[in-house]
JSON list of C-alpha atoms and ligand atoms in Angstrom, two decimals:
[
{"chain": "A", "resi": 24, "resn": "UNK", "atom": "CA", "xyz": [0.00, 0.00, 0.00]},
{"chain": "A", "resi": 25, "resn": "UNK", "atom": "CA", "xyz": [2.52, 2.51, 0.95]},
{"chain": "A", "resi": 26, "resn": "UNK", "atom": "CA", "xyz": [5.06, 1.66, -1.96]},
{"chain": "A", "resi": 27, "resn": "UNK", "atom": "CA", "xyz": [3.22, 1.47, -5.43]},
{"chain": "A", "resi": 28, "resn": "UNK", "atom": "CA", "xyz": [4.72, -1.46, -7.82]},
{"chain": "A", "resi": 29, "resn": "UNK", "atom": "CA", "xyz": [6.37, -2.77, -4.75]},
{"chain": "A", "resi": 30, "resn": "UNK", "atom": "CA", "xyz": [6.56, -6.78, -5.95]},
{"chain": "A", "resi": 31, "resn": "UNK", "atom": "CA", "xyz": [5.54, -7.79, -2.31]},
{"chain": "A", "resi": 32, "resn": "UNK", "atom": "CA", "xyz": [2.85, -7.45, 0.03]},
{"chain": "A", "resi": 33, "resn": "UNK", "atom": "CA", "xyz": [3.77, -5.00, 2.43]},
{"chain": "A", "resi": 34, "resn": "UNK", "atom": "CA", "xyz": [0.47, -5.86, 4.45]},
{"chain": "A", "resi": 35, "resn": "UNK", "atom": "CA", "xyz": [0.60, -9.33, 5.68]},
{"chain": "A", "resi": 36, "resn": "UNK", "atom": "CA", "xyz": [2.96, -10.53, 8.06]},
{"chain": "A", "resi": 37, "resn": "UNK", "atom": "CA", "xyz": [2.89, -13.71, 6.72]},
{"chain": "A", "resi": 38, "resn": "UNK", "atom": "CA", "xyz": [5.29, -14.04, 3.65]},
{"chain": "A", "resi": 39, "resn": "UNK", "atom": "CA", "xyz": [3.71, -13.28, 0.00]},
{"chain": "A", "resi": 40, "resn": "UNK", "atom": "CA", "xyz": [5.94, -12.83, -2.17]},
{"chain": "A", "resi": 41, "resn": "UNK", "atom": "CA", "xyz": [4.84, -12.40, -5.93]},
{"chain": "A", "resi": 42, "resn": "UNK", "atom": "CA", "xyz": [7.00, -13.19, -8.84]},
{"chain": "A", "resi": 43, "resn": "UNK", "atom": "CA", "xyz": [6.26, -12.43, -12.39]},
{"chain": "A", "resi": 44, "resn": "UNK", "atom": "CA", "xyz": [6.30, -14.33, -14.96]},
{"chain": "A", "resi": 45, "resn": "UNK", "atom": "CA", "xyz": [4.81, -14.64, -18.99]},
{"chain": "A", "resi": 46, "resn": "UNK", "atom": "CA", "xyz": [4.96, -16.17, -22.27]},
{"chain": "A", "resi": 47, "resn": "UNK", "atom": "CA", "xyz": [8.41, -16.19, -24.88]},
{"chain": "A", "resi": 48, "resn": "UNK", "atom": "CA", "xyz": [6.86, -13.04, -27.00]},
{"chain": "A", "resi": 49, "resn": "UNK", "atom": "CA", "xyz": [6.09, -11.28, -23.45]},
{"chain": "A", "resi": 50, "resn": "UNK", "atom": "CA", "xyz": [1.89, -11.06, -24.64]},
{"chain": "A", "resi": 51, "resn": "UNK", "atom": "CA", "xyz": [0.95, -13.14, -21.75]},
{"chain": "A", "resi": 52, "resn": "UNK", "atom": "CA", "xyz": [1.87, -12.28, -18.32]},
{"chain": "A", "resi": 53, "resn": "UNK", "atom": "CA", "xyz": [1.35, -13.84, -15.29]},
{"chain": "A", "resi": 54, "resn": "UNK", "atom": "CA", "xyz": [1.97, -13.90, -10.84]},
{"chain": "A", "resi": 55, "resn": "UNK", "atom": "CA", "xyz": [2.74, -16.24, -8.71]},
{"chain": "A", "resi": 56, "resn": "UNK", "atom": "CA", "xyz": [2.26, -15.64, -4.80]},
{"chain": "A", "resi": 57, "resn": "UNK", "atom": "CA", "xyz": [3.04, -17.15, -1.98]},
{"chain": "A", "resi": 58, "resn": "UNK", "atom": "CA", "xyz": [4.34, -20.60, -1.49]},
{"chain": "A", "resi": 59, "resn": "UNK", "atom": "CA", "xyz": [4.12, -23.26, -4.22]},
{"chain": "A", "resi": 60, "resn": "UNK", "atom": "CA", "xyz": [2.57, -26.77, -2.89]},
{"chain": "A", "resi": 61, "resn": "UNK", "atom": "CA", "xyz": [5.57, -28.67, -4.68]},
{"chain": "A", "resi": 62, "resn": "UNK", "atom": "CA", "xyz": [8.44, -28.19, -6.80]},
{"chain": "A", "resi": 63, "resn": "UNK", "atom": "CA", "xyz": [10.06, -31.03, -9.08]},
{"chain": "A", "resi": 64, "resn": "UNK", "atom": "CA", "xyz": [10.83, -32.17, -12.75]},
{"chain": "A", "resi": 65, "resn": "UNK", "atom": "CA", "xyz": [8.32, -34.94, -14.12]},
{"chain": "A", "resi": 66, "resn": "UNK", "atom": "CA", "xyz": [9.74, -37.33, -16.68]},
{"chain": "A", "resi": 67, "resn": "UNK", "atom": "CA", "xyz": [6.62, -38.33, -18.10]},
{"chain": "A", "resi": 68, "resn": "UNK", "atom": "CA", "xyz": [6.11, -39.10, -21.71]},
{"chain": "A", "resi": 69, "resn": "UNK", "atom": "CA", "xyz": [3.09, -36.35, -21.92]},
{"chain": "A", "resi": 70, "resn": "UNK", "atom": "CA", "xyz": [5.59, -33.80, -20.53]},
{"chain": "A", "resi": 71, "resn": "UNK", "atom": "CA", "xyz": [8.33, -34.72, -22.82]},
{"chain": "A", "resi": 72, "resn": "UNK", "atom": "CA", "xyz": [5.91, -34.73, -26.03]},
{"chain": "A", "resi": 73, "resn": "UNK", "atom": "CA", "xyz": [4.19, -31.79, -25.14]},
{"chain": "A", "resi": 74, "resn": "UNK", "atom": "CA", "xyz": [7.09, -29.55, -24.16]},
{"chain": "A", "resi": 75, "resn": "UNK", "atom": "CA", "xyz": [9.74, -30.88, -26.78]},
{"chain": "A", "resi": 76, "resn": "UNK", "atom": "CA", "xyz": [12.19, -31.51, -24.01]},
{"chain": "A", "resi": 77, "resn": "UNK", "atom": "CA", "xyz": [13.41, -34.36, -22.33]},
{"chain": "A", "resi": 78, "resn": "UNK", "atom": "CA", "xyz": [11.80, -33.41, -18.81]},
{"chain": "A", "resi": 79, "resn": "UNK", "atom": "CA", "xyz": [9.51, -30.66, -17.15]},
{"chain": "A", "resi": 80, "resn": "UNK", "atom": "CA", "xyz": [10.70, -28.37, -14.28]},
{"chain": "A", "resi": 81, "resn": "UNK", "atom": "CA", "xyz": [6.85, -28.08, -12.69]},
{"chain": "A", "resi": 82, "resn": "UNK", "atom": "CA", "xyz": [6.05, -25.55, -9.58]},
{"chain": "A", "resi": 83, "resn": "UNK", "atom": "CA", "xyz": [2.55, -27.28, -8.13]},
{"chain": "A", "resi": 84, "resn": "UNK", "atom": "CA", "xyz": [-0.06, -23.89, -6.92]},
{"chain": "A", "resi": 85, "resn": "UNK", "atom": "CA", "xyz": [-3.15, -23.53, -5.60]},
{"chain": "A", "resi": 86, "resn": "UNK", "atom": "CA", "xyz": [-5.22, -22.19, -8.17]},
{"chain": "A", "resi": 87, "resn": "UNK", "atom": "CA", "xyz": [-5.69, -18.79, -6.85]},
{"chain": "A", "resi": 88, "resn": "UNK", "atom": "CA", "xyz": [-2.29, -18.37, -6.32]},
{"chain": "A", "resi": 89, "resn": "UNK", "atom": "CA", "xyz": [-1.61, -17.93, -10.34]},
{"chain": "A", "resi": 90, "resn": "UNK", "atom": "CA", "xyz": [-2.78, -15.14, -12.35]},
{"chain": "A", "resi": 91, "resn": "UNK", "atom": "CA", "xyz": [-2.74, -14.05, -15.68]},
{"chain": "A", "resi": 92, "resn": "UNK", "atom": "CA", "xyz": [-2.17, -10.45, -15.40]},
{"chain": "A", "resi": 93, "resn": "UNK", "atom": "CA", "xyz": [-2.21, -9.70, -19.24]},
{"chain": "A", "resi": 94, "resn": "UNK", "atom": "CA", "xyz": [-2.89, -11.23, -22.28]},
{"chain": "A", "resi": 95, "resn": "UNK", "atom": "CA", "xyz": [-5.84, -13.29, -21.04]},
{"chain": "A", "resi": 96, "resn": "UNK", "atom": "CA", "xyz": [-7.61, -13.55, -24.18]},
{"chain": "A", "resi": 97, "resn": "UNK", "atom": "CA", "xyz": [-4.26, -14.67, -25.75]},
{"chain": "A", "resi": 98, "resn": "UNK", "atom": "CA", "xyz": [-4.46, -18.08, -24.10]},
{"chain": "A", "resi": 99, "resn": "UNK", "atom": "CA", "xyz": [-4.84, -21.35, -25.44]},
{"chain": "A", "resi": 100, "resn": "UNK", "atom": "CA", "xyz": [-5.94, -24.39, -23.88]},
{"chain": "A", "resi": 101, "resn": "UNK", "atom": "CA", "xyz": [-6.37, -28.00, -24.81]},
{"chain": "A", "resi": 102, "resn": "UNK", "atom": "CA", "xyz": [-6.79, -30.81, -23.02]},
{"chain": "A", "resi": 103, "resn": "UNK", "atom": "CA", "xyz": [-6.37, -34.37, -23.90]},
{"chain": "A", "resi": 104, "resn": "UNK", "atom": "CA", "xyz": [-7.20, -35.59, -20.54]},
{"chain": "A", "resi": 105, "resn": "UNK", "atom": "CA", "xyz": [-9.98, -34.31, -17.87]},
{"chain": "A", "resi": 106, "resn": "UNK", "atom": "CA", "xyz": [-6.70, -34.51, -15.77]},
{"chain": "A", "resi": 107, "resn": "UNK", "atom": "CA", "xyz": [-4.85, -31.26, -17.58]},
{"chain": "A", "resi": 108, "resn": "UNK", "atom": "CA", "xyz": [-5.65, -28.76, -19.08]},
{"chain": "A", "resi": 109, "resn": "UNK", "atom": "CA", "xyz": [-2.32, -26.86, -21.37]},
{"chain": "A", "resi": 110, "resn": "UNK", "atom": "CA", "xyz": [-2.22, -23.16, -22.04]},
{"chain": "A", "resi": 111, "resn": "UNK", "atom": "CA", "xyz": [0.21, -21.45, -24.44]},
{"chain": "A", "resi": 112, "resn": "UNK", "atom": "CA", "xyz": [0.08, -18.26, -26.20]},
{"chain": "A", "resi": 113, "resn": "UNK", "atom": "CA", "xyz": [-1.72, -17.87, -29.26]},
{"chain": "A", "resi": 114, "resn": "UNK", "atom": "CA", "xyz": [1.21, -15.70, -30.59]},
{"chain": "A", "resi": 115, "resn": "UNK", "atom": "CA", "xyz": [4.41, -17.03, -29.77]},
{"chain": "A", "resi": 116, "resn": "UNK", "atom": "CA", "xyz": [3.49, -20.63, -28.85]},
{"chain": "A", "resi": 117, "resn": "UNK", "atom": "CA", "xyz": [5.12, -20.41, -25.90]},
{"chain": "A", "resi": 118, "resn": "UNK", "atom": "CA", "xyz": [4.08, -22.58, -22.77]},
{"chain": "A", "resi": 119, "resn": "UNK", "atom": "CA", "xyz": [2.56, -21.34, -19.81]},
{"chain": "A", "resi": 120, "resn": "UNK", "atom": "CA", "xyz": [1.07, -23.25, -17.14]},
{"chain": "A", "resi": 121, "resn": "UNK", "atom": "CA", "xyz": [-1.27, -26.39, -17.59]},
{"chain": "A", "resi": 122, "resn": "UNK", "atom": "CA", "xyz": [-4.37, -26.99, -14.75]},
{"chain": "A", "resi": 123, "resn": "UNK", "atom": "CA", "xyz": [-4.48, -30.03, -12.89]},
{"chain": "A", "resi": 124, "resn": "UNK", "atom": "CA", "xyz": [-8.65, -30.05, -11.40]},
{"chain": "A", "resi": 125, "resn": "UNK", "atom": "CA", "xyz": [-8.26, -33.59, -10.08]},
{"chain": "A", "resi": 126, "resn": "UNK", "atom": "CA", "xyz": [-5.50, -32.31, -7.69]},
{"chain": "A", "resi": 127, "resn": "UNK", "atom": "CA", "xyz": [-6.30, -28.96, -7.48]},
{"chain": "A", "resi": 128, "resn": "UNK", "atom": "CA", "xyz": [-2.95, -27.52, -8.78]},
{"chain": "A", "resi": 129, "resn": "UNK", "atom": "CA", "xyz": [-1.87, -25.65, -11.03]},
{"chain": "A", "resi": 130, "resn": "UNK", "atom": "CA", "xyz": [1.49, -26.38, -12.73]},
{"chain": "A", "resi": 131, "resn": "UNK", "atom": "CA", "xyz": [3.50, -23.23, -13.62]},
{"chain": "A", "resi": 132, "resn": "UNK", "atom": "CA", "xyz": [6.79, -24.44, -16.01]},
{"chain": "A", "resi": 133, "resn": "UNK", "atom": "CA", "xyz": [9.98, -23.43, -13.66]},
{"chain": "A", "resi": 134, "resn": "UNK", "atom": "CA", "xyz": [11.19, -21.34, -17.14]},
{"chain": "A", "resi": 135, "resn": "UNK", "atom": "CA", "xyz": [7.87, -19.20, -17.16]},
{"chain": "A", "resi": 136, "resn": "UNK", "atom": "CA", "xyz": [8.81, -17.81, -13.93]},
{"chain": "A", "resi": 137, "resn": "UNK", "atom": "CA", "xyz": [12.55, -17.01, -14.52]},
{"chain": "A", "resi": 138, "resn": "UNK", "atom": "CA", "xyz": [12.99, -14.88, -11.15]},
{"chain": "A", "resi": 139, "resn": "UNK", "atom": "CA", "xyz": [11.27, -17.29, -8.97]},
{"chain": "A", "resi": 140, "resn": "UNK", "atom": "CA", "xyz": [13.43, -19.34, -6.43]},
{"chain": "A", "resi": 141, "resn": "UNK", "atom": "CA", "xyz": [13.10, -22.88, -8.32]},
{"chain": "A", "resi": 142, "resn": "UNK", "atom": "CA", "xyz": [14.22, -25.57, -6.11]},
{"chain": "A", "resi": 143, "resn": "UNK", "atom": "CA", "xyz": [13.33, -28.83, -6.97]},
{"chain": "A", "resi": 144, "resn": "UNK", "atom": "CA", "xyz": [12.41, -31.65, -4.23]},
{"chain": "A", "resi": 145, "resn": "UNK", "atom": "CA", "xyz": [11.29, -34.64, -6.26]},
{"chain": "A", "resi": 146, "resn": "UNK", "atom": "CA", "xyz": [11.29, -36.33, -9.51]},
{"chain": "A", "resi": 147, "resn": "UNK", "atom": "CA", "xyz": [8.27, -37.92, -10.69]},
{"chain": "A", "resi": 148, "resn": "UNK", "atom": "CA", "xyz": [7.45, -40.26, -13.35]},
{"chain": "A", "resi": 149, "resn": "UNK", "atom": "CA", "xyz": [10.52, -41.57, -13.26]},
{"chain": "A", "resi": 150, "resn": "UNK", "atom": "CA", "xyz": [10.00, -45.12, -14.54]},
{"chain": "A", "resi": 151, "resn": "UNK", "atom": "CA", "xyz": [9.74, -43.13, -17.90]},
{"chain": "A", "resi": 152, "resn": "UNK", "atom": "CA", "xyz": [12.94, -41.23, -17.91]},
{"chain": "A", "resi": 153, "resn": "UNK", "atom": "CA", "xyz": [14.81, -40.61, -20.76]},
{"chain": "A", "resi": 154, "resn": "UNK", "atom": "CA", "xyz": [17.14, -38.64, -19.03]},
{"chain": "A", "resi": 155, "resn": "UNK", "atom": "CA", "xyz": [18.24, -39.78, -15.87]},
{"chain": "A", "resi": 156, "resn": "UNK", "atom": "CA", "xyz": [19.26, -37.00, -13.50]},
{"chain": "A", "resi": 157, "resn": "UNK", "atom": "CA", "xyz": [21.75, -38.19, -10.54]},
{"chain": "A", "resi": 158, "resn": "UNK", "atom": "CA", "xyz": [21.11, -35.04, -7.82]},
{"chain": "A", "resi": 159, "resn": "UNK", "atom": "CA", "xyz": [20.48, -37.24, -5.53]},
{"chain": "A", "resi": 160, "resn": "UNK", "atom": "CA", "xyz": [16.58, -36.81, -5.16]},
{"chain": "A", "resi": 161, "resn": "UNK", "atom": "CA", "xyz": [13.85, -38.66, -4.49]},
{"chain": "A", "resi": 162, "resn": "UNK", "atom": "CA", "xyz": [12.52, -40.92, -7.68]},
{"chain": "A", "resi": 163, "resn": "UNK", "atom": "CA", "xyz": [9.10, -41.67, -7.46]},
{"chain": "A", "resi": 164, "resn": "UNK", "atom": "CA", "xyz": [8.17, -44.81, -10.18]},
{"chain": "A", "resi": 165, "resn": "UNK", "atom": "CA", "xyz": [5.36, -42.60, -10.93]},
{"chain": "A", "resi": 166, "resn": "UNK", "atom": "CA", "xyz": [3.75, -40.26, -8.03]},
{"chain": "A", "resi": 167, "resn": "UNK", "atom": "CA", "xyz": [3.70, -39.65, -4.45]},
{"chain": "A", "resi": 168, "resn": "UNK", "atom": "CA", "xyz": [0.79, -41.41, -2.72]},
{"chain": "A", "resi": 169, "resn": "UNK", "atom": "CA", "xyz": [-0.74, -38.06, -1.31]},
{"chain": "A", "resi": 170, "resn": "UNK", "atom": "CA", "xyz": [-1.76, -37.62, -4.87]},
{"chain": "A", "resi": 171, "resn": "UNK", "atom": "CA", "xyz": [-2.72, -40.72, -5.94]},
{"chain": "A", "resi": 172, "resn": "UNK", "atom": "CA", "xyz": [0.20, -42.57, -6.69]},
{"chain": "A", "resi": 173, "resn": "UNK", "atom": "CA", "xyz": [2.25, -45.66, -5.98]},
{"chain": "A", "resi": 174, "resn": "UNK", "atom": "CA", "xyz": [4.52, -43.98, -3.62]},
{"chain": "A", "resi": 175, "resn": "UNK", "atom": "CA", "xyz": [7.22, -46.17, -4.89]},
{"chain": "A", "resi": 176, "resn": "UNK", "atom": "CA", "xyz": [10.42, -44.68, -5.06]},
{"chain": "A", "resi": 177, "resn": "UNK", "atom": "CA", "xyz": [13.36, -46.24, -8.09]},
{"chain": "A", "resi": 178, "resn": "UNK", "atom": "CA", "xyz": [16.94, -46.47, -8.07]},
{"chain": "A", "resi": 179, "resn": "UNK", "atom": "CA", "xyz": [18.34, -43.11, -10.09]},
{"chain": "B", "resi": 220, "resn": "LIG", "atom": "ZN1", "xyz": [3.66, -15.18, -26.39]},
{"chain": "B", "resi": 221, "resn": "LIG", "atom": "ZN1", "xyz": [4.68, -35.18, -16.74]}
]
């Protein structure tokens, strides 16, 4: 309130922090606030056909924690599944964050939010690597049981 275009709530004790984020042509933008619900890179074959690389740096939100703060109308979706829904940019192509309603999450791609603190915990899906990553984290067969999956973790 007291410092316009300050990035950060200066109202809440509790930590908010924002970070901004968009689209490769820079018509889409988008926030982030607060804490992200989980961090990792997924190996799974959707990720790797959909993004054209070999593995997807995810950040896991509440819903209301993301928003598109321009370019709305620019957004694409499509979803193959009832379990994601993609959105790009209708200009550039360029990935932006894909909606997960069965888990409540949103998945913002680590690159769309350059600034923000990307730390992964976990690697998921990784029974269908095809680019095995020895950091020395956790490698769930496919995902953690809290969200429906085995639990089972595989050697890197
Ligand atoms: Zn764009
Ligand atoms: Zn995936």
């Amino acid at each position: 309130m007291e410092v316009a275009n300050e990035s950060h709530s200066t109202q809440h004790a509790q930590d908010s922090k924002t970070y901004e984020g968009g689209c490769f042509c820079g018509a889409v933008k988008l926030t982030v606030s607060g804490e992200p619900a989980g961090m990792g890179y997924c190996h799974c074959e959707s990720c790797r056909s959909w993004s054209a690389g070999p593995v997807n740096a995810f950040t896991l939100w509440k819903p209301d924690a993301v928003k598109v703060t321009q370019g709305a109308a620019n957004i694409g979706t499509y979803n193959k599944t009832v379990n994601s829904y993609r959105k790009w940019c209708k200009t550039c192509g360029g990935h932006l964050f894909t909606e997960h309603p069965g888990m409540g999450l949103t998945d913002v791609y680590a690159a769309t939010i350059p600034d923000f603190p990307y730390q992964a915990g976990v690697h998921v899906n990784y029974q269908e690597t095809r680019l095995r990553m020895k950091d020395g984290l956790p490698k769930m067969k496919d995902f953690p049981k809290e969200i429906g999956g085995s639990g089972i973790t595989i050697p890197e």
